Short mmCIF file of C-alpha atoms and ligand atoms in Angstrom, two decimals:
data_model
loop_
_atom_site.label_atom_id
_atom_site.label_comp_id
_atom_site.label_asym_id
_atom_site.label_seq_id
_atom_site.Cartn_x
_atom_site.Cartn_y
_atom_site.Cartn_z
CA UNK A 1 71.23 104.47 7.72
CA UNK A 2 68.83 103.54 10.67
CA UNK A 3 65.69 106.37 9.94
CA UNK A 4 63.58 108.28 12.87
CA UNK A 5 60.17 109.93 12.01
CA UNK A 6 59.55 112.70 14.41
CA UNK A 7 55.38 113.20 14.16
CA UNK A 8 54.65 117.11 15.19
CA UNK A 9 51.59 118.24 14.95
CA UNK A 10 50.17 120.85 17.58
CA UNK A 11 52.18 124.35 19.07
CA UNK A 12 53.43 122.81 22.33
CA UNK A 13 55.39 120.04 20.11
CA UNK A 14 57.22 122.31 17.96
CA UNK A 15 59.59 123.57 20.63
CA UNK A 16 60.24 119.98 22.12
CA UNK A 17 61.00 118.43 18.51
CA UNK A 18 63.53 121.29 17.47
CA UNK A 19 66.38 120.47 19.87
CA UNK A 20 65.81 116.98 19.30
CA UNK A 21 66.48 117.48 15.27
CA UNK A 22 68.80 119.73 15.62
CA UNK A 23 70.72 117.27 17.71
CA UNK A 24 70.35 114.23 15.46
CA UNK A 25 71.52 116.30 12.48
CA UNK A 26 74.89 117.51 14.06
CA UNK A 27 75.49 114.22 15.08
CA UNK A 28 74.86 112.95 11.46
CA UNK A 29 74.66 109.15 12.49
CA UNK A 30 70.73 108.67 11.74
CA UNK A 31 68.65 109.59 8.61
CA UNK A 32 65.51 111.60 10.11
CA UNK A 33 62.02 112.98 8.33
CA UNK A 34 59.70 115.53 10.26
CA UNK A 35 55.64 114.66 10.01
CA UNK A 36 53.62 117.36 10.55
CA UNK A 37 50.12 116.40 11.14
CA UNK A 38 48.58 119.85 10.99
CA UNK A 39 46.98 119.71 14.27
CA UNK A 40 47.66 123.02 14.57
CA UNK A 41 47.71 124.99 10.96
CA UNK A 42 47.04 128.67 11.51
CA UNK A 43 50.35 130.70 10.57
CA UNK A 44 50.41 131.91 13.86
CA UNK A 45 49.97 128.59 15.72
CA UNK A 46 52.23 126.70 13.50
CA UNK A 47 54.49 128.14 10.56
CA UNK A 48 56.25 130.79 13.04
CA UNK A 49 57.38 128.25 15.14
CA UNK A 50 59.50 126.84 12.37
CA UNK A 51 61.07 130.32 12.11
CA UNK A 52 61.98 130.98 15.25
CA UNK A 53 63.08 127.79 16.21
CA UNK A 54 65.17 127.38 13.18
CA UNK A 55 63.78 124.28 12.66
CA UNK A 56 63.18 123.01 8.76
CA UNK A 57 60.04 122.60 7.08
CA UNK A 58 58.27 119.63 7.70
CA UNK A 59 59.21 116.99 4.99
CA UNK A 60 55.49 115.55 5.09
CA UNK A 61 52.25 117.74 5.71
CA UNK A 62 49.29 115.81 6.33
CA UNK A 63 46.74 118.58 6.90
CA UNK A 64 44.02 117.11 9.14
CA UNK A 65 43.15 120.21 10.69
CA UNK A 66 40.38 119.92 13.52
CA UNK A 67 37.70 117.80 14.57
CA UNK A 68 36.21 116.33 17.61
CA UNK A 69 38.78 114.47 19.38
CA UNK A 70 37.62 110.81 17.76
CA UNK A 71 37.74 112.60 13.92
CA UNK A 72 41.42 114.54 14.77
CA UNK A 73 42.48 111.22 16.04
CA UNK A 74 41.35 108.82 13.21
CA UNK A 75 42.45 111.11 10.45
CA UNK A 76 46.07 111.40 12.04
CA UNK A 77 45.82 107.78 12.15
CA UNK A 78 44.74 107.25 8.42
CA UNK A 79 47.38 109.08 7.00
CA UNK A 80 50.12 108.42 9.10
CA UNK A 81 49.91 104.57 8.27
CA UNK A 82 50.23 105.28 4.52
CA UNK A 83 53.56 107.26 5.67
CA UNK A 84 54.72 104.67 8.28
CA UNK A 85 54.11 101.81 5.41
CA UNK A 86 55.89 104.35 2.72
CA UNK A 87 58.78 105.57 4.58
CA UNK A 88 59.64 102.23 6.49
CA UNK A 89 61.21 103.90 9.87
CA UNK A 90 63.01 102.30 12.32
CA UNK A 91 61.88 104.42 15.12
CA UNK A 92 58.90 106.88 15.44
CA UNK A 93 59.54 109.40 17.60
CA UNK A 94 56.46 111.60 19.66
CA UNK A 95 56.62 114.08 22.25
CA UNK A 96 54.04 115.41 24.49
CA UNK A 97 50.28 114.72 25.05
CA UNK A 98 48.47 116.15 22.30
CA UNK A 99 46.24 114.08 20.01
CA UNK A 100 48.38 113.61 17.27
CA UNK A 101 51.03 111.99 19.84
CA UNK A 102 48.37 108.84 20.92
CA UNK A 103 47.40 108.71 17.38
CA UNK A 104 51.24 108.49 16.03
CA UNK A 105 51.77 106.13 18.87
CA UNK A 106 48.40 104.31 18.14
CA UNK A 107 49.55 103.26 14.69
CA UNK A 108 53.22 102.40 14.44
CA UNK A 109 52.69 100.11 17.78
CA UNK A 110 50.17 98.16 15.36
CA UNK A 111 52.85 97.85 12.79
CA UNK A 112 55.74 96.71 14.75
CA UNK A 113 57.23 100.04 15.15
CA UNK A 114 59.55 101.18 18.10
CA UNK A 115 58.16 104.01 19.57
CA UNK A 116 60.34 106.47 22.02
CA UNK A 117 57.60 109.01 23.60
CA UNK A 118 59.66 112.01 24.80
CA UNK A 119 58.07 113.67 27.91
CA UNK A 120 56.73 110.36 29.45
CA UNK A 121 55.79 109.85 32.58
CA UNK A 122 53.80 113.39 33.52
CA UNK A 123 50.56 112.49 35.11
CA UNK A 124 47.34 115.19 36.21
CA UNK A 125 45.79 111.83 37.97
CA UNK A 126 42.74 113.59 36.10
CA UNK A 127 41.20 111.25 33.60
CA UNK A 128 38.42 113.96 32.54
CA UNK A 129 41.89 115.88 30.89
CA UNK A 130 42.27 114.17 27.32
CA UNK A 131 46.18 114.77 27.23
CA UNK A 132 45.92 112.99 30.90
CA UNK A 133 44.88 109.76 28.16
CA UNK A 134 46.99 110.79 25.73
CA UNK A 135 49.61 110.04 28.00
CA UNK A 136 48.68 107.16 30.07
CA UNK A 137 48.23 105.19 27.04
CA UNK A 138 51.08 106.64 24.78
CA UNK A 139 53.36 105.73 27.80
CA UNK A 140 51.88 102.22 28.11
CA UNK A 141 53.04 101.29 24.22
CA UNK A 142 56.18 103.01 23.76
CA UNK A 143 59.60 101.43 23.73
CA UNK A 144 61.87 104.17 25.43
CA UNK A 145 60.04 106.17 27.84
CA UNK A 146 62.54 109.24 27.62
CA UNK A 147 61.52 111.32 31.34
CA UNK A 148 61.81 115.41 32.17
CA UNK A 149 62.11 114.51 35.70
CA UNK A 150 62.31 112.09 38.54
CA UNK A 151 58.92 112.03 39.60
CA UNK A 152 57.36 111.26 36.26
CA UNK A 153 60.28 108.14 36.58
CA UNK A 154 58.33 107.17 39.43
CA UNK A 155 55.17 107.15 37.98
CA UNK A 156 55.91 105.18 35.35
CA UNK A 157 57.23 102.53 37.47
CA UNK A 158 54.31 102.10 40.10
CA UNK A 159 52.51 101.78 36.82
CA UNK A 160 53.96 98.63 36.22
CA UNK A 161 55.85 99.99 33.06
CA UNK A 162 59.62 98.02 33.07
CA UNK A 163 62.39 100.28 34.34
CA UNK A 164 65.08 99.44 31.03
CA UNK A 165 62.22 101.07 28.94
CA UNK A 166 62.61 104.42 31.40
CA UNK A 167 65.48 107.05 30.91
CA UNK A 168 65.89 110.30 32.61
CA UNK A 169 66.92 113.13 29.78
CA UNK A 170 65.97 116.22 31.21
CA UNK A 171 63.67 118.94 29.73
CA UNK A 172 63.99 119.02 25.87
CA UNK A 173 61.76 122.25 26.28
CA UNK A 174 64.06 123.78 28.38
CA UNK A 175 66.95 123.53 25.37
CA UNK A 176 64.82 125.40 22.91
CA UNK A 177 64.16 128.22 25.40
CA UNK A 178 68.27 128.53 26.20
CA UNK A 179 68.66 128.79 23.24
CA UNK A 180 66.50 131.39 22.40
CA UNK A 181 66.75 133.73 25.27
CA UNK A 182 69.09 136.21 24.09
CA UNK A 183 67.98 136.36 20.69
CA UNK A 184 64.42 137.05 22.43
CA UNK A 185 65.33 139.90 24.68
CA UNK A 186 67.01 141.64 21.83
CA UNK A 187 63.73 142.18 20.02
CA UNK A 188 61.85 145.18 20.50
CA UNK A 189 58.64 143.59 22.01
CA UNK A 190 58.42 145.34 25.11
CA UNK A 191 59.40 148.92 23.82
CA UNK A 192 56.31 148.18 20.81
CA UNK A 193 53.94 147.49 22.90
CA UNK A 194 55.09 150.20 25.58
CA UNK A 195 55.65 147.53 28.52
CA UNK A 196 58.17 147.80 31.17
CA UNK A 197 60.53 144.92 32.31
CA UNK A 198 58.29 143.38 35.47
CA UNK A 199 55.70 145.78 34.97
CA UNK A 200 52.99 143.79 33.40
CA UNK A 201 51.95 140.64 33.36
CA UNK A 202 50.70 138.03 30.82
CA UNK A 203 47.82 135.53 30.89
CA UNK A 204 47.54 132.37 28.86
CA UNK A 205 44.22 130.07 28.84
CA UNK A 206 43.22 127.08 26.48
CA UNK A 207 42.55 124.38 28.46
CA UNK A 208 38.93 122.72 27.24
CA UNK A 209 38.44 122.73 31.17
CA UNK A 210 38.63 126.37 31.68
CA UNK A 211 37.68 127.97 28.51
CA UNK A 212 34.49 125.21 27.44
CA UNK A 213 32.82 125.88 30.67
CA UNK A 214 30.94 129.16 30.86
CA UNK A 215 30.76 129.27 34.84
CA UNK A 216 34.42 128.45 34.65
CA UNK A 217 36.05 131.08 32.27
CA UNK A 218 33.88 133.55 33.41
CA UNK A 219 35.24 133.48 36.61
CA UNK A 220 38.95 133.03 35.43
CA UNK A 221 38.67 136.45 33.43
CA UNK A 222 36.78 138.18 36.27
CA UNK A 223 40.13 137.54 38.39
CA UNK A 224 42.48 138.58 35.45
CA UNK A 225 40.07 141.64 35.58
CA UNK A 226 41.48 142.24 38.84
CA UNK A 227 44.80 141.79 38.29
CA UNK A 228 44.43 144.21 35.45
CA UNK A 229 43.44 146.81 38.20
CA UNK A 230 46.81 146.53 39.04
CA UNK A 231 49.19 146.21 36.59
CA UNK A 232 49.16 145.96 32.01
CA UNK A 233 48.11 141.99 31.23
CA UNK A 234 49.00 140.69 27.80
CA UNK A 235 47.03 138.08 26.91
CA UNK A 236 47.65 136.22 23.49
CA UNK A 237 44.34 134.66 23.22
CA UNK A 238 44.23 131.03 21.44
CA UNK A 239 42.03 130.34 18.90
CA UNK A 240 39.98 128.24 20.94
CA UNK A 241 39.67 130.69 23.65
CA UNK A 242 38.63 133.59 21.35
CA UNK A 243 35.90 131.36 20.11
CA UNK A 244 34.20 130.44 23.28
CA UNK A 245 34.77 134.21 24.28
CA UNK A 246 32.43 135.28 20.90
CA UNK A 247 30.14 132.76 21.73
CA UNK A 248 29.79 133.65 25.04
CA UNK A 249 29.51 137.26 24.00
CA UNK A 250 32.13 138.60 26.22
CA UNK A 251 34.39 139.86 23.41
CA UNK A 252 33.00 143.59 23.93
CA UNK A 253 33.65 144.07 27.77
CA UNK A 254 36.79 142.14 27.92
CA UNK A 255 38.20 144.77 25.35
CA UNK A 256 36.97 147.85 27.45
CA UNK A 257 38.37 146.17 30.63
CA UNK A 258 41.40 148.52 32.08
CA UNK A 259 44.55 147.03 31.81
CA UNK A 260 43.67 143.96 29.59
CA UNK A 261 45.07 143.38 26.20
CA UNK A 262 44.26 140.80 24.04
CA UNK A 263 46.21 140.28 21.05
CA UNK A 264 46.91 137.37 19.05
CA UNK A 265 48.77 134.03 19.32
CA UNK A 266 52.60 135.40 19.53
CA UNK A 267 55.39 133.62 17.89
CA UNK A 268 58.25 131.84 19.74
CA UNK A 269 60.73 134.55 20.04
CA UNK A 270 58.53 137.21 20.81
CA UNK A 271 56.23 135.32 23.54
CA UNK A 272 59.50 134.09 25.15
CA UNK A 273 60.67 138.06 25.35
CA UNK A 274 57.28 138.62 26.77
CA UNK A 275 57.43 136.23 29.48
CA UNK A 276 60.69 136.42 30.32
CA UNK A 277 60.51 140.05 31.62
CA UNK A 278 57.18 139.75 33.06
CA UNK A 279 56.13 140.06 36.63
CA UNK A 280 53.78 137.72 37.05
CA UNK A 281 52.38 135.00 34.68
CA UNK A 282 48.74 133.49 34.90
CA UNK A 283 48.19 130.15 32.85
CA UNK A 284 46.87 127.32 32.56
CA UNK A 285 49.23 125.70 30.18
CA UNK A 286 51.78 123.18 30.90
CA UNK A 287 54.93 124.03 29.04
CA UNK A 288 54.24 127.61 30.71
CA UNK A 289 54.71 125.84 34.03
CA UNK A 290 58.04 124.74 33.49
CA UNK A 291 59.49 128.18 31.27
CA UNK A 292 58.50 130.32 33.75
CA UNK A 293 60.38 127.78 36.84
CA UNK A 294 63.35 128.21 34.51
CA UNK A 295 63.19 131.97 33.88
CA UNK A 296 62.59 132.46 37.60
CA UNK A 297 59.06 134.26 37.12
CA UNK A 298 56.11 133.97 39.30
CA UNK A 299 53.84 131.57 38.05
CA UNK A 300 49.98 131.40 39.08
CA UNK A 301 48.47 128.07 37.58
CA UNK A 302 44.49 128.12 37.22
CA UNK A 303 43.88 124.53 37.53
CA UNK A 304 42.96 122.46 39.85
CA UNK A 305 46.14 119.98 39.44
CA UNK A 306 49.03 120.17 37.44
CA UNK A 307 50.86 116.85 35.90
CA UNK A 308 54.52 118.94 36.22
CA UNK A 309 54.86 118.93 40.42
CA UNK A 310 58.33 119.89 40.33
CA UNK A 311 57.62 123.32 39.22
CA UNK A 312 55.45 123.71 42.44
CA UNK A 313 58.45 121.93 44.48
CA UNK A 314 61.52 123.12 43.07
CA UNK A 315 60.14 126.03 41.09
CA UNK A 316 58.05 129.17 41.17
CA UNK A 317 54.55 127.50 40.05
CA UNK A 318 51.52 128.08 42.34
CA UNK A 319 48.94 125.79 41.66
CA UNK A 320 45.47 127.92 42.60
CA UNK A 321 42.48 126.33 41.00
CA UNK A 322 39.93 128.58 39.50
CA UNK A 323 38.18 130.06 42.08
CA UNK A 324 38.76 133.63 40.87
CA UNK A 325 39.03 134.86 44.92
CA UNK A 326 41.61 132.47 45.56
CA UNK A 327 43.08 133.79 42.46
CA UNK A 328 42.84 137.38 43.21
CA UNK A 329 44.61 136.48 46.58
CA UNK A 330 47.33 134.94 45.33
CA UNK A 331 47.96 137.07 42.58
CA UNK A 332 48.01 139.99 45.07
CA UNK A 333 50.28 138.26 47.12
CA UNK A 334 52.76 138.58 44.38
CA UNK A 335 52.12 142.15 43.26
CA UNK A 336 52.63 143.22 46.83
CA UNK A 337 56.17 141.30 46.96
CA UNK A 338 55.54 138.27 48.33
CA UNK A 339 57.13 136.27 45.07
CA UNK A 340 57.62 132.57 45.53
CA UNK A 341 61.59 131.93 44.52
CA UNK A 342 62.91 128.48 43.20
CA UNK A 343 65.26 126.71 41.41
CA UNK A 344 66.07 125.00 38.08
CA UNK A 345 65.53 121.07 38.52
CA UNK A 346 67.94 119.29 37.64
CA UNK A 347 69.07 118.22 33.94
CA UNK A 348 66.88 120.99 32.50
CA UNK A 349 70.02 122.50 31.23
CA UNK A 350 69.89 123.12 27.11
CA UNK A 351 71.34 119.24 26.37
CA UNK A 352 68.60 116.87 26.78
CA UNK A 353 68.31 117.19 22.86
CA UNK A 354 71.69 115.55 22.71
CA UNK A 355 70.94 113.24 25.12
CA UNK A 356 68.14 111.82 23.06
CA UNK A 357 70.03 111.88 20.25
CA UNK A 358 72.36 109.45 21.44
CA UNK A 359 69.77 107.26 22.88
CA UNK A 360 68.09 106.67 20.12
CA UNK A 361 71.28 105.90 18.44
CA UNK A 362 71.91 103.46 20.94
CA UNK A 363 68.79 101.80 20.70
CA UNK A 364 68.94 101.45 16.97
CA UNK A 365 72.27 99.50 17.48
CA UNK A 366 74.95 102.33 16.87
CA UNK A 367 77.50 103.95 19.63
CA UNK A 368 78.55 103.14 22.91
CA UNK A 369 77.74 99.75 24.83
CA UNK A 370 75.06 100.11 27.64
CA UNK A 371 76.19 101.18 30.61
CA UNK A 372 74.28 98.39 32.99
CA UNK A 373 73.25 95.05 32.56
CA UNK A 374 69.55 96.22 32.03
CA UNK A 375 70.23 98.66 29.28
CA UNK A 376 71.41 95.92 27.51
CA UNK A 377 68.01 94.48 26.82
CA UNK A 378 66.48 96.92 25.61
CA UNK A 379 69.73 98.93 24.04
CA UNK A 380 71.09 95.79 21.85
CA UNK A 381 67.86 94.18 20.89
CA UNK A 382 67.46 95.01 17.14
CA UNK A 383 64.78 97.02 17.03
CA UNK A 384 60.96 95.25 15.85
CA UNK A 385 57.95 93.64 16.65
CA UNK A 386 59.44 90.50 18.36
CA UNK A 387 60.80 92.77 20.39
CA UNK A 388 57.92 94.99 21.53
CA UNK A 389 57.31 95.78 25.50
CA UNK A 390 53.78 94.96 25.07
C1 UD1 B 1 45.65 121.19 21.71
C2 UD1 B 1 46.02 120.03 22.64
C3 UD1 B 1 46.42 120.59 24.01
C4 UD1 B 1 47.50 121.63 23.87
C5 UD1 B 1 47.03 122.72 22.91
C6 UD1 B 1 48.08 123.77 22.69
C7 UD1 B 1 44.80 117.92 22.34
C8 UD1 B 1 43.76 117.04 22.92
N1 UD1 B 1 44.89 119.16 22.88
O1 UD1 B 1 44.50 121.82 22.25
O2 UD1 B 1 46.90 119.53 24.81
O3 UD1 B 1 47.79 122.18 25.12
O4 UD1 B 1 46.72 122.09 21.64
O5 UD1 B 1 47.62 124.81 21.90
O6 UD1 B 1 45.52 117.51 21.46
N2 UD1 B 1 42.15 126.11 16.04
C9 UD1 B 1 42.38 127.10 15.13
N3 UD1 B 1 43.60 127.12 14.49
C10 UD1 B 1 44.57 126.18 14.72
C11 UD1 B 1 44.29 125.17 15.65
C12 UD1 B 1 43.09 125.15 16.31
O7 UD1 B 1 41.55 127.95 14.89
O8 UD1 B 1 45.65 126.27 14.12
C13 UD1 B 1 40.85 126.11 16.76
C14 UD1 B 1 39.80 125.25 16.13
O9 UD1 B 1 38.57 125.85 16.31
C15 UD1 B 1 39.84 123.98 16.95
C16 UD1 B 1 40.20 124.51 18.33
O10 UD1 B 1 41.07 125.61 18.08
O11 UD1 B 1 38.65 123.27 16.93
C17 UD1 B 1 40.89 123.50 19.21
O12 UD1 B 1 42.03 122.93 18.56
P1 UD1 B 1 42.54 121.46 18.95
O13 UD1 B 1 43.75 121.10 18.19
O14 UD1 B 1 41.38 120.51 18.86
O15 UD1 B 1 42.84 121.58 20.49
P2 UD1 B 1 43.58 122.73 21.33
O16 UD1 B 1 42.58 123.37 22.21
O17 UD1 B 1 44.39 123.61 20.45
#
């Protein structure tokens, strides 16, 4: 049996891998091991996830932990070529734009192994955003370039990248959080922490942009001040957030601000009941972007660009930058009723996971003939370095 390694290894890949696994095991045509870097290790950044995502434990652990970004990188990389060389695959599989991604990508493209980077394509056009490099480059070395939407297609392509390497799935994201929904708003989250469906809202920030620069996330929390004037924020505050908030010493008057609740990282399931019964959501992550176009929530972004477009075209995303009076304006816009309304983009519909499945089945030489003359370069070539894009 042809083998895939998926490499996971911070929160945001947990929920794109899942549907992905899930698919390849129903299917039972490939032979598949999960690598956890350990990115991410906390319980409550990492071990939950598995939980509510029903997803296995990861068959190989490497524990790198953190580091500045040339250490996280360089350890990923160490250990994953001693698994690469050890468990032979035939394809190594990475999704997203998080360190561990370039560095899983980094290494099997040096040992003449196909790489299919799920999520390809998304682009900030800010190269002072790490996961914007992340991405350029993981894109530039993969094999199959598996896309959430048209516009990252077209990206890829005025890159130069070769259009049989590109395929249009859908959101893999998306399929975890369809699949989850019910289960989610039958927990008790709202009643324990004595919310109301679209009364309150809830406020994410981790981005090193935001939360490194003290001018920055000071003004970012004096806005979510304001909208705490207004209505109950949650805010689950990552770990990298609630140290720059100690440093900072802003700890104290953040907890005594009106309205404003920080709490912990929150698992899958109960984040996911959280946001889906919010009224407004303030972020500055990416995946956030796209859950809350799905679940039809108002969505302000504090950034100054976002790499997902569609959710500002198709969905309910407002991209505001972090001027905290823009902000406050915009978020009062929706509070007083003025909610943006979208729609789903397309193929974001709970079976992208399958859809990957069978591609990478395809591309290892099992199933269906391609469907066009171009698929069938890439598609039939037995998969190896002779037959590398770059
Ligand atoms: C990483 C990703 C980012 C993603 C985010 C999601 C990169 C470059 N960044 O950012 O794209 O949106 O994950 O959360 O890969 N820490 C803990 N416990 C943990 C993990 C981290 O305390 O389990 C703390 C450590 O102090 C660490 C800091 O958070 O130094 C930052 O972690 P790191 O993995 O470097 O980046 P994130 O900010 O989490």
């Amino acid at each position: 049996m042809k083998k895939v390694l998926h490499i996971v290894g911070a929160r945001p890949n947990f929920m794109k891998v899942a549907p992905i696994h899930r698919a390849i095991s129903e299917r039972d045509a490939l032979e598949q091991k999960l690598v956890h870097t350990g990115q991410h290790y906390d319980v409550k950044m990492s071990d939950v996830f598995f939980t509510d995502l029903g997803m296995p434990a990861p068959d190989i652990y490497l524990g790198v932990g953190s580091g500045s970004h040339a250490e996280q990188t360089a350890k990923v990389m160490l250990e994953l070529e001693k698994v690469f060389a050890s468990e032979k695959p035939d394809l190594v599989s990475v999704v997203g734009d998080v360190n561990s991604t370039l560095a899983a990508a980094l290494v099997a493209v040096k040992m003449g192994i196909p790489i299919a980077h799920v999520e390809a394509g998304l682009r900030s056009f800010d190269p002072a955003m790490p996961e914007e490099i992340n991405r350029v480059l993981t894109d530039r070395i993969s094999n199959l370039l598996l896309t959430p939407s048209a516009d990252a297609d077209a990206n890829l392509i005025r890159e130069g990248l070769e259009p049989e390497r590109i395929r249009l799935v859908g959101n893999v994201m998306i399929d975890s959080l369809l699949a989850a929904r019910e289960k989610a708003l039958r927990l008790s989250t709202l009643e324990d922490m004595g919310l109301n469906a679209r009364g309150y809202a809830v406020c994410t920030l981790h981005r090193a942009s935001n939360v490194d620069d003290a001018q920055v996330l000071t003004g970012l929390l004096s806005a979510l001040g304001h909208v705490a004037s207004r209505l109950p924020v949650v805010f689950p505050v990552h770990p990298r957030t609630r140290k720059r908030i100690a440093e900072l010493g802003l700890g104290a008057s953040l907890e005594r601000t009106p309205g404003l609740r920080l709490v912990d990282p929150m698992g899958y399931l109960e984040f996911l009941a959280l946001t889906s019964q919010a009224r407004l959501v303030f972020t500055d992550s990416g995946g956030l972007q796209e859950e809350t176009t799905v679940l039809g929530i108002p969505c302000l972004t504090v950034r100054e660009n976002t790499e997902r477009p569609i959710t500002v075209d198709l969905g309910t995303n407002l991209v505001v930058g972090t001027d905290p009076v823009r902000i406050r304006q915009a978020a009062d816009r929706i509070l007083d009723g003025y909610e943006k309304k979208g729609r789903v983009p397309d193929l974001w519909d709970g079976r992208t996971g399958e859809r990957i499945a069978r591609l990478y089945e395809e591309f290892l030489g099992l199933g269906k003939a391609p469907r066009r003359a171009t698929e069938s370069r890439i598609l039939s070539s037995t998969p190896g370095a002779e037959h590398h894009p770059v």
